[in-house]
PDB file of C-alpha atoms in Angstrom:
ATOM      1  CA  UNK A   1     -86.514 -32.751 145.411  1.00  0.00           C
ATOM      2  CA  UNK A   2     -83.329 -34.532 144.300  1.00  0.00           C
ATOM      3  CA  UNK A   3     -80.122 -33.840 146.174  1.00  0.00           C
ATOM      4  CA  UNK A   4     -77.528 -31.923 144.136  1.00  0.00           C
ATOM      5  CA  UNK A   5     -74.608 -34.036 143.025  1.00  0.00           C
ATOM      6  CA  UNK A   6     -71.533 -33.599 145.168  1.00  0.00           C
ATOM      7  CA  UNK A   7     -69.151 -34.499 142.333  1.00  0.00           C
ATOM      8  CA  UNK A   8     -69.226 -33.248 138.754  1.00  0.00           C
ATOM      9  CA  UNK A   9     -68.391 -35.340 135.714  1.00  0.00           C
ATOM     10  CA  UNK A  10     -65.067 -33.492 135.504  1.00  0.00           C
ATOM     11  CA  UNK A  11     -64.323 -34.263 139.163  1.00  0.00           C
ATOM     12  CA  UNK A  12     -64.826 -37.962 138.476  1.00  0.00           C
ATOM     13  CA  UNK A  13     -62.738 -37.928 135.307  1.00  0.00           C
ATOM     14  CA  UNK A  14     -59.963 -36.075 137.127  1.00  0.00           C
ATOM     15  CA  UNK A  15     -60.009 -38.712 139.876  1.00  0.00           C
ATOM     16  CA  UNK A  16     -59.949 -41.469 137.260  1.00  0.00           C
ATOM     17  CA  UNK A  17     -56.977 -39.811 135.555  1.00  0.00           C
ATOM     18  CA  UNK A  18     -55.027 -39.733 138.829  1.00  0.00           C
ATOM     19  CA  UNK A  19     -55.888 -43.350 139.561  1.00  0.00           C
ATOM     20  CA  UNK A  20     -54.889 -44.449 136.054  1.00  0.00           C
ATOM     21  CA  UNK A  21     -51.576 -42.606 136.361  1.00  0.00           C
ATOM     22  CA  UNK A  22     -50.812 -44.684 139.477  1.00  0.00           C
ATOM     23  CA  UNK A  23     -52.354 -48.035 138.564  1.00  0.00           C
ATOM     24  CA  UNK A  24     -52.735 -48.192 134.784  1.00  0.00           C
ATOM     25  CA  UNK A  25     -55.476 -49.889 132.805  1.00  0.00           C
ATOM     26  CA  UNK A  26     -56.259 -52.377 135.587  1.00  0.00           C
ATOM     27  CA  UNK A  27     -57.490 -49.621 137.909  1.00  0.00           C
ATOM     28  CA  UNK A  28     -60.598 -50.585 139.870  1.00  0.00           C
ATOM     29  CA  UNK A  29     -63.635 -48.419 140.537  1.00  0.00           C
ATOM     30  CA  UNK A  30     -62.940 -48.526 144.261  1.00  0.00           C
ATOM     31  CA  UNK A  31     -59.509 -46.992 143.605  1.00  0.00           C
ATOM     32  CA  UNK A  32     -61.066 -44.250 141.495  1.00  0.00           C
ATOM     33  CA  UNK A  33     -63.631 -43.603 144.241  1.00  0.00           C
ATOM     34  CA  UNK A  34     -60.787 -43.357 146.758  1.00  0.00           C
ATOM     35  CA  UNK A  35     -59.084 -40.710 144.586  1.00  0.00           C
ATOM     36  CA  UNK A  36     -62.421 -38.911 144.348  1.00  0.00           C
ATOM     37  CA  UNK A  37     -63.031 -39.048 148.079  1.00  0.00           C
ATOM     38  CA  UNK A  38     -66.494 -40.459 147.633  1.00  0.00           C
ATOM     39  CA  UNK A  39     -68.400 -43.729 147.341  1.00  0.00           C
ATOM     40  CA  UNK A  40     -68.459 -45.866 144.205  1.00  0.00           C
ATOM     41  CA  UNK A  41     -72.120 -44.914 143.911  1.00  0.00           C
ATOM     42  CA  UNK A  42     -70.973 -41.428 142.894  1.00  0.00           C
ATOM     43  CA  UNK A  43     -69.251 -43.000 139.902  1.00  0.00           C
ATOM     44  CA  UNK A  44     -72.295 -45.029 138.877  1.00  0.00           C
ATOM     45  CA  UNK A  45     -74.426 -41.893 139.175  1.00  0.00           C
ATOM     46  CA  UNK A  46     -72.527 -40.486 136.170  1.00  0.00           C
ATOM     47  CA  UNK A  47     -71.215 -43.557 134.355  1.00  0.00           C
ATOM     48  CA  UNK A  48     -72.955 -46.875 133.828  1.00  0.00           C
ATOM     49  CA  UNK A  49     -69.771 -48.973 134.115  1.00  0.00           C
ATOM     50  CA  UNK A  50     -66.022 -48.886 134.651  1.00  0.00           C
ATOM     51  CA  UNK A  51     -65.452 -49.250 130.908  1.00  0.00           C
ATOM     52  CA  UNK A  52     -67.731 -46.314 130.099  1.00  0.00           C
ATOM     53  CA  UNK A  53     -65.893 -44.191 132.658  1.00  0.00           C
ATOM     54  CA  UNK A  54     -62.434 -45.076 131.361  1.00  0.00           C
ATOM     55  CA  UNK A  55     -63.354 -44.648 127.702  1.00  0.00           C
ATOM     56  CA  UNK A  56     -64.809 -41.222 128.519  1.00  0.00           C
ATOM     57  CA  UNK A  57     -61.510 -40.394 130.203  1.00  0.00           C
ATOM     58  CA  UNK A  58     -59.617 -41.557 127.095  1.00  0.00           C
ATOM     59  CA  UNK A  59     -61.845 -39.404 124.861  1.00  0.00           C
ATOM     60  CA  UNK A  60     -61.370 -36.332 127.060  1.00  0.00           C
ATOM     61  CA  UNK A  61     -57.595 -36.763 127.096  1.00  0.00           C
ATOM     62  CA  UNK A  62     -57.408 -37.189 123.324  1.00  0.00           C
ATOM     63  CA  UNK A  63     -59.519 -34.071 122.792  1.00  0.00           C
ATOM     64  CA  UNK A  64     -57.351 -32.048 125.153  1.00  0.00           C
ATOM     65  CA  UNK A  65     -54.270 -33.163 123.263  1.00  0.00           C
ATOM     66  CA  UNK A  66     -55.862 -32.313 119.928  1.00  0.00           C
ATOM     67  CA  UNK A  67     -56.455 -28.667 120.897  1.00  0.00           C
ATOM     68  CA  UNK A  68     -52.766 -27.803 120.889  1.00  0.00           C
ATOM     69  CA  UNK A  69     -51.962 -30.112 117.993  1.00  0.00           C
ATOM     70  CA  UNK A  70     -54.576 -28.513 115.739  1.00  0.00           C
ATOM     71  CA  UNK A  71     -53.447 -25.031 116.748  1.00  0.00           C
ATOM     72  CA  UNK A  72     -49.894 -25.959 115.764  1.00  0.00           C
ATOM     73  CA  UNK A  73     -51.039 -27.434 112.435  1.00  0.00           C
ATOM     74  CA  UNK A  74     -52.764 -24.147 111.579  1.00  0.00           C
ATOM     75  CA  UNK A  75     -49.510 -22.182 111.787  1.00  0.00           C
ATOM     76  CA  UNK A  76     -48.825 -19.850 108.870  1.00  0.00           C
ATOM     77  CA  UNK A  77     -45.510 -21.425 107.796  1.00  0.00           C
ATOM     78  CA  UNK A  78     -46.288 -25.064 106.893  1.00  0.00           C
ATOM     79  CA  UNK A  79     -42.717 -26.284 107.450  1.00  0.00           C
ATOM     80  CA  UNK A  80     -42.663 -24.802 110.953  1.00  0.00           C
ATOM     81  CA  UNK A  81     -46.239 -25.898 111.620  1.00  0.00           C
ATOM     82  CA  UNK A  82     -45.296 -29.515 110.952  1.00  0.00           C
ATOM     83  CA  UNK A  83     -42.376 -29.327 113.386  1.00  0.00           C
ATOM     84  CA  UNK A  84     -44.576 -27.606 115.963  1.00  0.00           C
ATOM     85  CA  UNK A  85     -47.100 -30.441 115.689  1.00  0.00           C
ATOM     86  CA  UNK A  86     -44.376 -32.985 116.364  1.00  0.00           C
ATOM     87  CA  UNK A  87     -42.897 -31.102 119.319  1.00  0.00           C
ATOM     88  CA  UNK A  88     -46.369 -30.617 120.796  1.00  0.00           C
ATOM     89  CA  UNK A  89     -46.369 -34.331 121.646  1.00  0.00           C
ATOM     90  CA  UNK A  90     -43.489 -34.385 124.162  1.00  0.00           C
ATOM     91  CA  UNK A  91     -44.439 -30.945 125.497  1.00  0.00           C
ATOM     92  CA  UNK A  92     -48.078 -31.898 126.105  1.00  0.00           C
ATOM     93  CA  UNK A  93     -47.193 -35.255 127.636  1.00  0.00           C
ATOM     94  CA  UNK A  94     -44.635 -33.652 129.956  1.00  0.00           C
ATOM     95  CA  UNK A  95     -47.012 -30.898 131.061  1.00  0.00           C
ATOM     96  CA  UNK A  96     -50.071 -33.173 131.348  1.00  0.00           C
ATOM     97  CA  UNK A  97     -48.820 -36.580 132.513  1.00  0.00           C
ATOM     98  CA  UNK A  98     -52.260 -37.759 133.644  1.00  0.00           C
ATOM     99  CA  UNK A  99     -53.738 -37.080 130.220  1.00  0.00           C
ATOM    100  CA  UNK A 100     -50.718 -38.729 128.603  1.00  0.00           C
ATOM    101  CA  UNK A 101     -51.250 -41.864 130.686  1.00  0.00           C
ATOM    102  CA  UNK A 102     -54.966 -41.894 129.899  1.00  0.00           C
ATOM    103  CA  UNK A 103     -54.269 -41.682 126.167  1.00  0.00           C
ATOM    104  CA  UNK A 104     -52.427 -45.007 126.386  1.00  0.00           C
ATOM    105  CA  UNK A 105     -55.403 -46.846 127.895  1.00  0.00           C
ATOM    106  CA  UNK A 106     -56.811 -47.980 124.552  1.00  0.00           C
ATOM    107  CA  UNK A 107     -56.197 -48.175 120.833  1.00  0.00           C
ATOM    108  CA  UNK A 108     -58.872 -46.532 118.746  1.00  0.00           C
ATOM    109  CA  UNK A 109     -59.446 -49.568 116.515  1.00  0.00           C
ATOM    110  CA  UNK A 110     -60.076 -51.713 119.594  1.00  0.00           C
ATOM    111  CA  UNK A 111     -62.693 -49.344 120.955  1.00  0.00           C
ATOM    112  CA  UNK A 112     -64.509 -49.002 117.639  1.00  0.00           C
ATOM    113  CA  UNK A 113     -65.278 -52.718 117.647  1.00  0.00           C
ATOM    114  CA  UNK A 114     -65.126 -53.699 121.328  1.00  0.00           C
ATOM    115  CA  UNK A 115     -65.718 -50.509 123.310  1.00  0.00           C
ATOM    116  CA  UNK A 116     -68.978 -49.429 124.949  1.00  0.00           C
ATOM    117  CA  UNK A 117     -71.574 -49.241 122.195  1.00  0.00           C
ATOM    118  CA  UNK A 118     -72.828 -45.827 123.301  1.00  0.00           C
ATOM    119  CA  UNK A 119     -69.375 -44.312 122.708  1.00  0.00           C
ATOM    120  CA  UNK A 120     -68.329 -46.040 119.489  1.00  0.00           C
ATOM    121  CA  UNK A 121     -69.494 -43.194 117.245  1.00  0.00           C
ATOM    122  CA  UNK A 122     -67.474 -40.610 119.202  1.00  0.00           C
ATOM    123  CA  UNK A 123     -64.473 -42.933 119.203  1.00  0.00           C
ATOM    124  CA  UNK A 124     -64.691 -43.602 115.459  1.00  0.00           C
ATOM    125  CA  UNK A 125     -64.684 -39.865 114.659  1.00  0.00           C
ATOM    126  CA  UNK A 126     -62.278 -38.597 117.291  1.00  0.00           C
ATOM    127  CA  UNK A 127     -59.226 -38.355 115.018  1.00  0.00           C
ATOM    128  CA  UNK A 128     -61.024 -36.937 111.968  1.00  0.00           C
ATOM    129  CA  UNK A 129     -59.997 -33.304 112.667  1.00  0.00           C
ATOM    130  CA  UNK A 130     -56.325 -34.280 113.036  1.00  0.00           C
ATOM    131  CA  UNK A 131     -56.353 -36.439 109.906  1.00  0.00           C
ATOM    132  CA  UNK A 132     -57.880 -33.566 107.941  1.00  0.00           C
ATOM    133  CA  UNK A 133     -55.385 -31.072 109.377  1.00  0.00           C
ATOM    134  CA  UNK A 134     -52.401 -33.261 108.473  1.00  0.00           C
ATOM    135  CA  UNK A 135     -53.685 -33.773 104.931  1.00  0.00           C
ATOM    136  CA  UNK A 136     -54.058 -30.024 104.532  1.00  0.00           C
ATOM    137  CA  UNK A 137     -50.612 -29.469 106.043  1.00  0.00           C
ATOM    138  CA  UNK A 138     -49.111 -31.943 103.565  1.00  0.00           C
ATOM    139  CA  UNK A 139     -50.624 -29.963 100.684  1.00  0.00           C
ATOM    140  CA  UNK A 140     -49.325 -26.682 102.113  1.00  0.00           C
ATOM    141  CA  UNK A 141     -45.870 -28.131 102.796  1.00  0.00           C
ATOM    142  CA  UNK A 142     -45.362 -30.134  99.604  1.00  0.00           C
ATOM    143  CA  UNK A 143     -47.938 -28.805  97.160  1.00  0.00           C
ATOM    144  CA  UNK A 144     -49.445 -32.256  96.694  1.00  0.00           C
ATOM    145  CA  UNK A 145     -51.860 -34.573  98.452  1.00  0.00           C
ATOM    146  CA  UNK A 146     -50.466 -37.896  97.241  1.00  0.00           C
ATOM    147  CA  UNK A 147     -50.279 -40.847  99.612  1.00  0.00           C
ATOM    148  CA  UNK A 148     -46.493 -40.740  99.995  1.00  0.00           C
ATOM    149  CA  UNK A 149     -46.398 -37.147 101.232  1.00  0.00           C
ATOM    150  CA  UNK A 150     -49.411 -37.659 103.479  1.00  0.00           C
ATOM    151  CA  UNK A 151     -47.689 -40.671 105.036  1.00  0.00           C
ATOM    152  CA  UNK A 152     -44.496 -38.670 105.580  1.00  0.00           C
ATOM    153  CA  UNK A 153     -46.487 -35.942 107.316  1.00  0.00           C
ATOM    154  CA  UNK A 154     -48.258 -38.439 109.567  1.00  0.00           C
ATOM    155  CA  UNK A 155     -44.993 -40.192 110.415  1.00  0.00           C
ATOM    156  CA  UNK A 156     -43.093 -36.984 111.124  1.00  0.00           C
ATOM    157  CA  UNK A 157     -45.808 -35.208 113.087  1.00  0.00           C
ATOM    158  CA  UNK A 158     -47.439 -38.028 114.989  1.00  0.00           C
ATOM    159  CA  UNK A 159     -46.084 -41.558 114.760  1.00  0.00           C
ATOM    160  CA  UNK A 160     -42.364 -40.865 115.207  1.00  0.00           C
ATOM    161  CA  UNK A 161     -42.657 -38.395 118.105  1.00  0.00           C
ATOM    162  CA  UNK A 162     -45.219 -40.545 119.865  1.00  0.00           C
ATOM    163  CA  UNK A 163     -42.948 -43.560 119.503  1.00  0.00           C
ATOM    164  CA  UNK A 164     -40.136 -41.599 121.149  1.00  0.00           C
ATOM    165  CA  UNK A 165     -42.171 -40.522 124.185  1.00  0.00           C
ATOM    166  CA  UNK A 166     -44.302 -43.621 124.736  1.00  0.00           C
ATOM    167  CA  UNK A 167     -41.648 -45.552 126.759  1.00  0.00           C
ATOM    168  CA  UNK A 168     -41.484 -42.656 129.227  1.00  0.00           C
ATOM    169  CA  UNK A 169     -45.267 -42.590 129.574  1.00  0.00           C
ATOM    170  CA  UNK A 170     -45.430 -46.359 130.018  1.00  0.00           C
ATOM    171  CA  UNK A 171     -42.857 -46.251 132.824  1.00  0.00           C
ATOM    172  CA  UNK A 172     -44.315 -43.076 134.433  1.00  0.00           C
ATOM    173  CA  UNK A 173     -41.029 -41.236 133.895  1.00  0.00           C
ATOM    174  CA  UNK A 174     -40.841 -37.517 133.221  1.00  0.00           C
ATOM    175  CA  UNK A 175     -40.076 -36.873 129.572  1.00  0.00           C
ATOM    176  CA  UNK A 176     -36.660 -35.137 129.499  1.00  0.00           C
ATOM    177  CA  UNK A 177     -36.387 -31.682 127.964  1.00  0.00           C
ATOM    178  CA  UNK A 178     -33.860 -32.899 125.385  1.00  0.00           C
ATOM    179  CA  UNK A 179     -36.615 -35.055 123.884  1.00  0.00           C
ATOM    180  CA  UNK A 180     -38.068 -31.916 122.276  1.00  0.00           C
ATOM    181  CA  UNK A 181     -34.851 -31.471 120.295  1.00  0.00           C
ATOM    182  CA  UNK A 182     -34.757 -35.157 119.400  1.00  0.00           C
ATOM    183  CA  UNK A 183     -38.326 -35.005 118.112  1.00  0.00           C
ATOM    184  CA  UNK A 184     -37.569 -31.817 116.196  1.00  0.00           C
ATOM    185  CA  UNK A 185     -34.489 -33.339 114.537  1.00  0.00           C
ATOM    186  CA  UNK A 186     -36.123 -36.637 113.627  1.00  0.00           C
ATOM    187  CA  UNK A 187     -39.246 -34.961 112.284  1.00  0.00           C
ATOM    188  CA  UNK A 188     -37.242 -32.523 110.175  1.00  0.00           C
ATOM    189  CA  UNK A 189     -35.290 -35.431 108.677  1.00  0.00           C
ATOM    190  CA  UNK A 190     -38.460 -37.367 107.870  1.00  0.00           C
ATOM    191  CA  UNK A 191     -40.149 -34.331 106.327  1.00  0.00           C
ATOM    192  CA  UNK A 192     -37.074 -33.623 104.194  1.00  0.00           C
ATOM    193  CA  UNK A 193     -37.563 -36.974 102.449  1.00  0.00           C
ATOM    194  CA  UNK A 194     -40.503 -35.420 100.683  1.00  0.00           C
ATOM    195  CA  UNK A 195     -38.326 -32.698  99.148  1.00  0.00           C
ATOM    196  CA  UNK A 196     -36.179 -35.108  97.134  1.00  0.00           C
TER     197      UNK A 196
END
């Protein structure tokens, strides 16, 4: 009869998230095992390699982030929903710094072509719900689905706020509370370009 596993997949991913927050992308399996409080064999029991482990961590962090983002995008008032999407970025990253750090481990386009083959399908589809939600939000906000308005929505809700918080994540600094207002103001200004 096989011995029950001492550590769950979530335990291992949590340990990896803590190790990444301290050591970044160069984290070694032995450092993750130290955070876990177990041998490296416990990691290999669940994940075939360091890359598979870290990409699974990246996927989990992205999906956690998407939950709140998609909830914000579904708000009844499209103008407010767009702002709420943008502000979700600094709020989530402040409240979940380990997930925020893990989200910076990779770029999606890199993983699609160079990541572990067994995870490439998940990676390639991971942003589909957000892309669809932003397209729908652009239609609700502007009454059109043309490329210009979709690009404004993407810039205001995702690219601009992420650009503002990324330096804090990269330097392991707490994102200041005033950043929420900065994101709100910049996103409102970008969105207003579509009303001209």
